[in-house]
Amino acid sequence: MKTKRLLIAGCLAAFIMPMSVLAGNVSAGKEKSAVCAACHGQTGQSVSPDFPNLGGQHADYLYRALLDYKAGHRKNPIMAAQVESLSKTDMADLAAYFAAQSGLSVKR
Ligand code: HEC
């Protein structure tokens, strides 16, 4: 029974920990997002169907995607180059900024 309890505690920790490191700053993210706007649009409404919309996505989803590009778990040459110089703080700020934007889609 002890093993089961440990397992549950482990799962909870794994779920909560990535959330707790994420405390992005929206206005700092806005400043850092200038480079992203070329493809993803200033408010996360992308300029072409080739680029995903980031506006209104959950911050933890965006943050995880950036971490995965950085770690090479998610492979895309364009995004790998984008995250190369980003710190975890940068990524959390960017995630917070895009999450705070409208998720409404616009006509292209
Ligand atoms: C040159 C164009 C370009 C620039 C600049 C760019 N991206 Fe991307 N981004 C892409 C493409 C293309 C994809 C889709 C890649 C894939 O299929 O995994 C993507 C995917 C993403 C995703 C995953 C979205 C999802 O729904 O899974 C995130 C998050 C992201 N970009 C954030 C950023 C941030 C933050 C910046 C600025 C630091 C940035 N991108 C700059 C082209 C770009």
mmCIF file of N, CA, C and O and ligand atoms in Angstrom, residues 32-40 50-54 57 61-63 65-66 69 74-76 78-79 82-83 86 91 94-95 98, ligand 1:
data_model
loop_
_atom_site.group_PDB
_atom_site.id
_atom_site.type_symbol
_atom_site.label_atom_id
_atom_site.label_comp_id
_atom_site.label_asym_id
_atom_site.label_seq_id
_atom_site.Cartn_x
_atom_site.Cartn_y
_atom_site.Cartn_z
ATOM 1 N N LYS A 32 9.201 40.880 -25.437
ATOM 2 C CA LYS A 32 9.989 39.795 -26.032
ATOM 3 C C LYS A 32 9.322 39.196 -27.259
ATOM 4 O O LYS A 32 9.944 38.439 -27.996
ATOM 5 N N SER A 33 8.042 39.507 -27.471
ATOM 6 C CA SER A 33 7.294 38.845 -28.540
ATOM 7 C C SER A 33 7.458 39.513 -29.899
ATOM 8 O O SER A 33 6.939 39.008 -30.897
ATOM 9 N N ALA A 34 8.183 40.642 -29.951
ATOM 10 C CA ALA A 34 8.315 41.367 -31.217
ATOM 11 C C ALA A 34 8.826 40.447 -32.325
ATOM 12 O O ALA A 34 8.311 40.472 -33.448
ATOM 13 N N VAL A 35 9.786 39.618 -31.991
ATOM 14 C CA VAL A 35 10.392 38.733 -32.991
ATOM 15 C C VAL A 35 9.404 37.650 -33.450
ATOM 16 O O VAL A 35 9.440 37.216 -34.601
ATOM 17 N N CYS A 36 8.494 37.267 -32.581
ATOM 18 C CA CYS A 36 7.528 36.204 -32.891
ATOM 19 C C CYS A 36 6.446 36.707 -33.839
ATOM 20 O O CYS A 36 5.832 35.931 -34.579
ATOM 21 N N ALA A 37 6.201 38.029 -33.769
ATOM 22 C CA ALA A 37 5.081 38.632 -34.506
ATOM 23 C C ALA A 37 5.196 38.411 -36.007
ATOM 24 O O ALA A 37 4.179 38.301 -36.697
ATOM 25 N N ALA A 38 6.416 38.315 -36.523
ATOM 26 C CA ALA A 38 6.621 38.140 -37.954
ATOM 27 C C ALA A 38 5.840 36.932 -38.469
ATOM 28 O O ALA A 38 5.335 36.950 -39.592
ATOM 29 N N CYS A 39 5.739 35.910 -37.678
ATOM 30 C CA CYS A 39 5.025 34.699 -38.114
ATOM 31 C C CYS A 39 3.710 34.499 -37.369
ATOM 32 O O CYS A 39 2.713 34.122 -37.963
ATOM 33 N N HIS A 40 3.749 34.721 -36.058
ATOM 34 C CA HIS A 40 2.554 34.412 -35.256
ATOM 35 C C HIS A 40 1.624 35.605 -35.080
ATOM 36 O O HIS A 40 0.586 35.469 -34.436
ATOM 37 N N ASP A 50 0.297 28.762 -42.336
ATOM 38 C CA ASP A 50 1.520 27.984 -42.078
ATOM 39 C C ASP A 50 1.970 28.078 -40.632
ATOM 40 O O ASP A 50 2.771 27.267 -40.176
ATOM 41 N N PHE A 51 1.480 29.098 -39.937
ATOM 42 C CA PHE A 51 1.927 29.325 -38.562
ATOM 43 C C PHE A 51 0.755 29.202 -37.604
ATOM 44 O O PHE A 51 -0.290 29.812 -37.830
ATOM 45 N N PRO A 52 0.935 28.438 -36.523
ATOM 46 C CA PRO A 52 -0.193 28.288 -35.585
ATOM 47 C C PRO A 52 -0.528 29.583 -34.856
ATOM 48 O O PRO A 52 0.349 30.398 -34.581
ATOM 49 N N ASN A 53 -1.822 29.749 -34.545
ATOM 50 C CA ASN A 53 -2.257 30.876 -33.712
ATOM 51 C C ASN A 53 -1.867 30.587 -32.271
ATOM 52 O O ASN A 53 -2.076 29.483 -31.781
ATOM 53 N N LEU A 54 -1.324 31.595 -31.623
ATOM 54 C CA LEU A 54 -0.915 31.421 -30.225
ATOM 55 C C LEU A 54 -1.867 32.156 -29.279
ATOM 56 O O LEU A 54 -1.950 31.824 -28.099
ATOM 57 N N GLN A 57 -4.289 30.676 -26.301
ATOM 58 C CA GLN A 57 -3.953 29.300 -25.883
ATOM 59 C C GLN A 57 -3.581 29.323 -24.411
ATOM 60 O O GLN A 57 -3.168 30.349 -23.884
ATOM 61 N N TYR A 61 0.308 25.287 -21.894
ATOM 62 C CA TYR A 61 0.452 24.587 -23.183
ATOM 63 C C TYR A 61 1.553 25.248 -24.020
ATOM 64 O O TYR A 61 2.428 24.573 -24.578
ATOM 65 N N LEU A 62 1.516 26.579 -24.103
ATOM 66 C CA LEU A 62 2.514 27.314 -24.884
ATOM 67 C C LEU A 62 3.905 27.132 -24.283
ATOM 68 O O LEU A 62 4.893 26.914 -24.998
ATOM 69 N N TYR A 63 3.966 27.219 -22.967
ATOM 70 C CA TYR A 63 5.245 27.074 -22.261
ATOM 71 C C TYR A 63 5.839 25.693 -22.526
ATOM 72 O O TYR A 63 7.020 25.559 -22.829
ATOM 73 N N ALA A 65 5.249 23.735 -25.057
ATOM 74 C CA ALA A 65 5.674 23.633 -26.457
ATOM 75 C C ALA A 65 7.064 24.245 -26.627
ATOM 76 O O ALA A 65 7.943 23.655 -27.269
ATOM 77 N N LEU A 66 7.280 25.407 -26.006
ATOM 78 C CA LEU A 66 8.581 26.083 -26.130
ATOM 79 C C LEU A 66 9.684 25.245 -25.479
ATOM 80 O O LEU A 66 10.773 25.088 -26.032
ATOM 81 N N TYR A 69 10.539 22.361 -27.792
ATOM 82 C CA TYR A 69 11.382 22.741 -28.927
ATOM 83 C C TYR A 69 12.823 22.882 -28.447
ATOM 84 O O TYR A 69 13.763 22.430 -29.087
ATOM 85 N N ARG A 74 10.333 18.185 -29.348
ATOM 86 C CA ARG A 74 9.487 18.542 -30.493
ATOM 87 C C ARG A 74 10.420 19.160 -31.521
ATOM 88 O O ARG A 74 11.132 20.120 -31.216
ATOM 89 N N LYS A 75 10.399 18.572 -32.712
ATOM 90 C CA LYS A 75 11.386 18.989 -33.701
ATOM 91 C C LYS A 75 10.777 19.842 -34.800
ATOM 92 O O LYS A 75 9.856 19.423 -35.489
ATOM 93 N N ASN A 76 11.297 21.040 -34.909
ATOM 94 C CA ASN A 76 10.925 21.927 -35.998
ATOM 95 C C ASN A 76 12.075 22.912 -36.144
ATOM 96 O O ASN A 76 12.404 23.630 -35.202
ATOM 97 N N ILE A 78 12.469 25.718 -37.669
ATOM 98 C CA ILE A 78 12.175 27.150 -37.495
ATOM 99 C C ILE A 78 12.090 27.489 -36.009
ATOM 100 O O ILE A 78 12.754 28.405 -35.522
ATOM 101 N N MET A 79 11.277 26.740 -35.283
ATOM 102 C CA MET A 79 11.081 27.045 -33.865
ATOM 103 C C MET A 79 12.322 26.716 -33.027
ATOM 104 O O MET A 79 12.576 27.380 -32.017
ATOM 105 N N GLN A 82 14.227 29.711 -33.010
ATOM 106 C CA GLN A 82 13.593 30.781 -32.232
ATOM 107 C C GLN A 82 13.849 30.653 -30.729
ATOM 108 O O GLN A 82 14.005 31.647 -30.037
ATOM 109 N N VAL A 83 13.853 29.431 -30.231
ATOM 110 C CA VAL A 83 13.960 29.248 -28.783
ATOM 111 C C VAL A 83 15.406 29.143 -28.301
ATOM 112 O O VAL A 83 15.652 29.133 -27.092
ATOM 113 N N LEU A 86 16.376 31.641 -25.797
ATOM 114 C CA LEU A 86 15.387 31.978 -24.765
ATOM 115 C C LEU A 86 15.650 31.229 -23.460
ATOM 116 O O LEU A 86 15.930 30.033 -23.477
ATOM 117 N N MET A 91 10.520 32.207 -21.842
ATOM 118 C CA MET A 91 9.468 31.344 -22.377
ATOM 119 C C MET A 91 8.182 31.480 -21.555
ATOM 120 O O MET A 91 7.084 31.514 -22.110
ATOM 121 N N LEU A 94 6.631 34.865 -22.479
ATOM 122 C CA LEU A 94 6.006 34.797 -23.801
ATOM 123 C C LEU A 94 4.702 34.014 -23.737
ATOM 124 O O LEU A 94 3.688 34.412 -24.326
ATOM 125 N N ALA A 95 4.719 32.913 -22.997
ATOM 126 C CA ALA A 95 3.506 32.091 -22.854
ATOM 127 C C ALA A 95 2.407 32.901 -22.179
ATOM 128 O O ALA A 95 1.240 32.868 -22.603
ATOM 129 N N PHE A 98 0.984 35.599 -24.762
ATOM 130 C CA PHE A 98 0.091 35.084 -25.803
ATOM 131 C C PHE A 98 -1.189 34.510 -25.205
ATOM 132 O O PHE A 98 -2.257 34.590 -25.816
HETATM 133 C C1 HEC B 1 9.904 32.364 -38.919
HETATM 134 C C2 HEC B 1 8.561 32.090 -38.406
HETATM 135 C C3 HEC B 1 8.398 31.919 -36.895
HETATM 136 C C4 HEC B 1 8.831 32.767 -35.884
HETATM 137 C C5 HEC B 1 9.615 34.075 -36.019
HETATM 138 C C6 HEC B 1 8.366 32.184 -34.634
HETATM 139 N N1 HEC B 1 7.664 31.033 -34.890
HETATM 140 FE FE1 HEC B 1 6.695 29.858 -33.480
HETATM 141 N N2 HEC B 1 6.165 28.557 -34.933
HETATM 142 C C7 HEC B 1 6.482 28.663 -36.293
HETATM 143 C C8 HEC B 1 6.048 27.458 -36.985
HETATM 144 C C9 HEC B 1 6.221 27.143 -38.475
HETATM 145 C C10 HEC B 1 5.447 26.635 -36.004
HETATM 146 C C11 HEC B 1 4.848 25.217 -36.186
HETATM 147 C C12 HEC B 1 6.004 24.258 -35.948
HETATM 148 C C13 HEC B 1 5.576 22.818 -35.745
HETATM 149 O O1 HEC B 1 4.905 22.259 -36.616
HETATM 150 O O2 HEC B 1 5.920 22.264 -34.670
HETATM 151 C C14 HEC B 1 5.535 27.359 -34.741
HETATM 152 C C15 HEC B 1 5.041 26.875 -33.534
HETATM 153 C C16 HEC B 1 5.075 27.561 -32.330
HETATM 154 C C17 HEC B 1 4.470 27.101 -31.110
HETATM 155 C C18 HEC B 1 3.663 25.828 -30.909
HETATM 156 C C19 HEC B 1 2.196 26.163 -31.130
HETATM 157 C C20 HEC B 1 1.270 25.004 -30.978
HETATM 158 O O3 HEC B 1 0.038 25.235 -30.992
HETATM 159 O O4 HEC B 1 1.703 23.861 -30.832
HETATM 160 C C21 HEC B 1 4.739 28.049 -30.156
HETATM 161 C C22 HEC B 1 4.296 28.022 -28.709
HETATM 162 C C23 HEC B 1 5.508 29.079 -30.805
HETATM 163 N N3 HEC B 1 5.690 28.756 -32.121
HETATM 164 C C24 HEC B 1 5.963 30.220 -30.162
HETATM 165 C C25 HEC B 1 6.798 31.169 -30.750
HETATM 166 C C26 HEC B 1 7.386 32.262 -30.021
HETATM 167 C C27 HEC B 1 7.158 32.554 -28.545
HETATM 168 C C28 HEC B 1 8.147 32.968 -30.913
HETATM 169 C C29 HEC B 1 9.031 34.169 -30.657
HETATM 170 C C30 HEC B 1 10.088 33.967 -29.685
HETATM 171 C C31 HEC B 1 8.014 32.297 -32.212
HETATM 172 N N4 HEC B 1 7.185 31.203 -32.054
HETATM 173 C C32 HEC B 1 8.590 32.740 -33.388
HETATM 174 C C33 HEC B 1 7.089 29.760 -36.892
HETATM 175 C C34 HEC B 1 7.680 30.818 -36.250
#
